[in-house]
GROMACS .gro file of C-alpha atoms in nm:
model
  206
    1MET     CA    1  -0.498   1.520   3.409
    2ARG     CA    2  -0.531   1.573   3.037
    3ARG     CA    3  -0.191   1.745   3.002
    4TYR     CA    4  -0.050   1.444   3.208
    5ILE     CA    5  -0.185   1.177   2.968
    6ILE     CA    6  -0.060   1.369   2.646
    7LEU     CA    7   0.281   1.408   2.805
    8ILE     CA    8   0.319   1.029   2.878
    9LEU     CA    9   0.186   0.939   2.526
   10SER     CA   10   0.439   1.171   2.361
   11ILE     CA   11   0.716   1.011   2.553
   12PHE     CA   12   0.585   0.641   2.447
   13LEU     CA   13   0.579   0.773   2.071
   14ILE     CA   14   0.905   0.938   2.065
   15SER     CA   15   1.078   0.649   2.226
   16SER     CA   16   0.968   0.401   1.962
   17ALA     CA   17   1.210   0.108   1.898
   18TYR     CA   18   1.149   0.147   1.527
   19ALA     CA   19   1.366   0.336   1.269
   20ASP     CA   20   1.079   0.602   1.189
   21SER     CA   21   0.923   0.813   1.455
   22ILE     CA   22   0.550   0.805   1.479
   23THR     CA   23   0.330   1.119   1.537
   24PHE     CA   24  -0.042   1.170   1.523
   25SER     CA   25  -0.341   1.411   1.533
   26GLY     CA   26  -0.712   1.369   1.564
   27GLY     CA   27  -1.030   1.576   1.652
   28GLU     CA   28  -1.135   1.323   1.911
   29SER     CA   29  -0.917   1.044   2.086
   30SER     CA   30  -0.941   0.800   2.363
   31VAL     CA   31  -0.605   0.670   2.527
   32VAL     CA   32  -0.539   0.364   2.745
   33LEU     CA   33  -0.179   0.374   2.867
   34ARG     CA   34  -0.157   0.045   3.081
   35ASP     CA   35   0.137  -0.174   3.058
   36GLY     CA   36   0.096  -0.426   2.779
   37ARG     CA   37  -0.251  -0.269   2.689
   38GLU     CA   38  -0.132   0.046   2.543
   39ASN     CA   39  -0.410   0.163   2.291
   40VAL     CA   40  -0.472   0.491   2.107
   41VAL     CA   41  -0.805   0.560   1.909
   42LEU     CA   42  -0.826   0.855   1.689
   43SER     CA   43  -1.121   0.997   1.508
   44ASN     CA   44  -1.253   1.293   1.329
   45GLY     CA   45  -0.972   1.393   1.092
   46ALA     CA   46  -0.728   1.114   1.224
   47SER     CA   47  -0.387   1.125   1.083
   48VAL     CA   48  -0.073   0.952   1.168
   49THR     CA   49   0.273   1.012   1.007
   50VAL     CA   50   0.565   0.753   1.005
   51GLY     CA   51   0.868   0.883   0.848
   52SER     CA   52   0.776   1.023   0.503
   53MET     CA   53   0.429   0.842   0.493
   54THR     CA   54   0.123   0.987   0.615
   55ILE     CA   55  -0.196   0.789   0.693
   56ASN     CA   56  -0.535   0.924   0.698
   57ALA     CA   57  -0.885   0.790   0.796
   58ASP     CA   58  -1.210   0.829   0.953
   59ARG     CA   59  -1.083   0.619   1.253
   60ILE     CA   60  -0.723   0.514   1.340
   61ASN     CA   61  -0.641   0.266   1.615
   62LEU     CA   62  -0.256   0.250   1.748
   63SER     CA   63  -0.163  -0.069   1.935
   64GLY     CA   64   0.105  -0.305   2.032
   65ASN     CA   65   0.442  -0.280   2.184
   66ASN     CA   66   0.599   0.070   2.047
   67TRP     CA   67   0.284   0.138   1.872
   68ARG     CA   68   0.362  -0.149   1.616
   69TYR     CA   69   0.021  -0.186   1.470
   70VAL     CA   70  -0.174   0.109   1.277
   71GLU     CA   71  -0.535  -0.008   1.179
   72CYS     CA   72  -0.740   0.232   0.975
   73THR     CA   73  -1.120   0.218   0.892
   74GLY     CA   74  -1.341   0.459   0.685
   75ASN     CA   75  -1.198   0.685   0.398
   76SER     CA   76  -0.846   0.578   0.440
   77SER     CA   77  -0.549   0.678   0.242
   78VAL     CA   78  -0.162   0.637   0.232
   79ILE     CA   79   0.045   0.933   0.091
   80ASP     CA   80   0.417   0.913   0.071
   81GLU     CA   81   0.572   1.177  -0.139
   82THR     CA   82   0.942   1.064  -0.116
   83ARG     CA   83   0.836   0.703  -0.269
   84GLY     CA   84   0.610   0.869  -0.503
   85ILE     CA   85   0.312   0.652  -0.424
   86SER     CA   86  -0.039   0.719  -0.286
   87ILE     CA   87  -0.332   0.459  -0.197
   88ARG     CA   88  -0.705   0.525  -0.125
   89THR     CA   89  -0.931   0.268   0.027
   90SER     CA   90  -1.182   0.216   0.310
   91SER     CA   91  -0.939   0.006   0.549
   92ILE     CA   92  -0.566  -0.033   0.616
   93TRP     CA   93  -0.362  -0.248   0.851
   94TYR     CA   94  -0.003  -0.138   0.890
   95ASP     CA   95   0.266  -0.340   1.071
   96ARG     CA   96   0.556  -0.102   1.154
   97GLU     CA   97   0.778  -0.376   1.275
   98ASN     CA   98   0.765  -0.581   0.940
   99GLU     CA   99   0.696  -0.266   0.744
  100ARG     CA  100   0.395  -0.446   0.578
  101ILE     CA  101   0.060  -0.280   0.473
  102LEU     CA  102  -0.234  -0.486   0.426
  103ILE     CA  103  -0.574  -0.394   0.241
  104SER     CA  104  -0.885  -0.626   0.209
  105SER     CA  105  -1.085  -0.373   0.023
  106TRP     CA  106  -1.127  -0.190  -0.291
  107TYR     CA  107  -0.839   0.041  -0.358
  108GLU     CA  108  -0.687   0.276  -0.590
  109ILE     CA  109  -0.322   0.340  -0.619
  110ASP     CA  110  -0.107   0.621  -0.808
  111ASP     CA  111   0.257   0.565  -0.845
  112THR     CA  112   0.385   0.870  -0.996
  113GLU     CA  113   0.752   0.761  -0.987
  114ASN     CA  114   0.667   0.466  -1.218
  115GLU     CA  115   0.376   0.625  -1.396
  116VAL     CA  116   0.131   0.337  -1.301
  117SER     CA  117  -0.210   0.341  -1.146
  118ALA     CA  118  -0.401   0.051  -1.043
  119THR     CA  119  -0.716  -0.079  -0.889
  120GLY     CA  120  -0.811  -0.433  -0.699
  121ALA     CA  121  -0.964  -0.567  -0.398
  122SER     CA  122  -0.663  -0.706  -0.208
  123LEU     CA  123  -0.315  -0.561  -0.148
  124GLU     CA  124   0.012  -0.647   0.020
  125TYR     CA  125   0.278  -0.387   0.017
  126LEU     CA  126   0.621  -0.466   0.161
  127LEU     CA  127   0.776  -0.121   0.191
  128ASP     CA  128   1.158  -0.238   0.281
  129GLU     CA  129   1.135  -0.447  -0.058
  130GLU     CA  130   0.934  -0.228  -0.247
  131ASN     CA  131   0.702  -0.507  -0.375
  132LEU     CA  132   0.327  -0.480  -0.403
  133ARG     CA  133   0.102  -0.772  -0.446
  134LEU     CA  134  -0.219  -0.685  -0.587
  135ASP     CA  135  -0.500  -0.940  -0.594
  136LYS     CA  136  -0.877  -0.989  -0.708
  137ASP     CA  137  -0.974  -0.844  -1.044
  138VAL     CA  138  -0.646  -0.635  -1.068
  139THR     CA  139  -0.656  -0.327  -1.337
  140LEU     CA  140  -0.321  -0.167  -1.401
  141LEU     CA  141  -0.252   0.109  -1.616
  142LYS     CA  142   0.118   0.219  -1.734
  143ALA     CA  143   0.165   0.535  -1.931
  144THR     CA  144   0.423   0.470  -2.218
  145ASP     CA  145   0.535   0.662  -2.540
  146ASP     CA  146   0.278   0.455  -2.734
  147GLY     CA  147  -0.019   0.519  -2.526
  148ILE     CA  148  -0.156   0.342  -2.201
  149MET     CA  149  -0.053  -0.020  -2.142
  150ARG     CA  150  -0.364  -0.173  -1.974
  151CYS     CA  151  -0.290  -0.490  -1.760
  152ASN     CA  152  -0.563  -0.718  -1.618
  153ALA     CA  153  -0.521  -1.038  -1.406
  154GLU     CA  154  -0.631  -1.186  -1.087
  155SER     CA  155  -0.285  -1.138  -0.932
  156VAL     CA  156   0.003  -0.886  -1.012
  157LEU     CA  157   0.336  -0.878  -0.843
  158PHE     CA  158   0.466  -0.520  -0.897
  159SER     CA  159   0.827  -0.471  -0.814
  160ARG     CA  160   0.891  -0.098  -0.780
  161SER     CA  161   1.272  -0.132  -0.726
  162ARG     CA  162   1.288  -0.318  -1.046
  163ASN     CA  163   0.994  -0.180  -1.216
  164THR     CA  164   0.863  -0.492  -1.340
  165LEU     CA  165   0.518  -0.674  -1.336
  166GLU     CA  166   0.422  -1.057  -1.309
  167LEU     CA  167   0.053  -1.098  -1.405
  168ARG     CA  168  -0.111  -1.453  -1.317
  169GLY     CA  169  -0.463  -1.573  -1.372
  170SER     CA  170  -0.660  -1.472  -1.667
  171ALA     CA  171  -0.370  -1.237  -1.761
  172THR     CA  172  -0.407  -0.989  -2.055
  173VAL     CA  173  -0.219  -0.692  -2.198
  174ASP     CA  174  -0.362  -0.426  -2.411
  175TRP     CA  175  -0.126  -0.198  -2.574
  176ASP     CA  176  -0.067  -0.015  -2.894
  177GLY     CA  177  -0.366  -0.170  -3.051
  178ASP     CA  178  -0.248  -0.537  -2.967
  179ARG     CA  179  -0.370  -0.761  -2.732
  180TYR     CA  180  -0.166  -1.043  -2.546
  181GLU     CA  181  -0.314  -1.336  -2.311
  182ALA     CA  182  -0.142  -1.607  -2.123
  183GLU     CA  183  -0.143  -1.799  -1.803
  184VAL     CA  184   0.169  -1.571  -1.696
  185ILE     CA  185   0.261  -1.238  -1.854
  186SER     CA  186   0.595  -1.068  -1.732
  187VAL     CA  187   0.628  -0.674  -1.812
  188ASP     CA  188   0.944  -0.470  -1.808
  189LEU     CA  189   0.826  -0.141  -1.741
  190ASP     CA  190   1.124   0.020  -1.807
  191THR     CA  191   1.181  -0.104  -2.168
  192ASP     CA  192   0.813  -0.188  -2.219
  193SER     CA  193   0.894  -0.557  -2.327
  194ILE     CA  194   0.644  -0.831  -2.286
  195SER     CA  195   0.708  -1.207  -2.201
  196LEU     CA  196   0.439  -1.480  -2.226
  197ASP     CA  197   0.438  -1.807  -2.078
  198GLY     CA  198   0.200  -2.114  -2.079
  199ARG     CA  199  -0.103  -2.115  -2.311
  200ILE     CA  200  -0.089  -1.799  -2.507
  201ARG     CA  201  -0.297  -1.604  -2.738
  202GLY     CA  202  -0.243  -1.291  -2.905
  203THR     CA  203  -0.391  -1.047  -3.163
  204ILE     CA  204  -0.151  -0.812  -3.360
  205ASN     CA  205  -0.263  -0.531  -3.557
  206GLY     CA  206  -0.057  -0.389  -3.850
   0.00000   0.00000   0.00000
């Protein structure tokens, strides 16, 4: 019976309607294969791979038509070497159809492609558009030729495709001995240019 269940499950995974196939592993698992209620729960070293992205967690739940939803809890991480990004947190919700990752817990991001790292407490990542919305006490660090650029705000929109930032809410940028404050701060990470809008304040040294 165990072999029969695994065979059926493999067929479901390979026949996914989405562009990227999905594979999984875990030390322990429970499986429900009933029309309209398909569900897989993985634990004890749970791992799911979708395309170039690998998701690890203490517990992973796969559900929905064609295993649309991936829900992770406990010591969760996303590693995508092709995109050059990794995320560490305690819970992850991933919608494979909309290519959307949601995180509502403290997270750490490392973006090796753009030399950016960030922390915060809420995150939305649209993979197709390569847009990240970081919320709640966000700190973002960018490596530059003139040292680390430190950005803080309540909300940050990070476009990985354009390599730009839009900081809103108590926005500040500390860089090369200078400090910038404004209602909205835009940063071009390719050129290290900074634009300030609304009520602004700055401290320039030298």
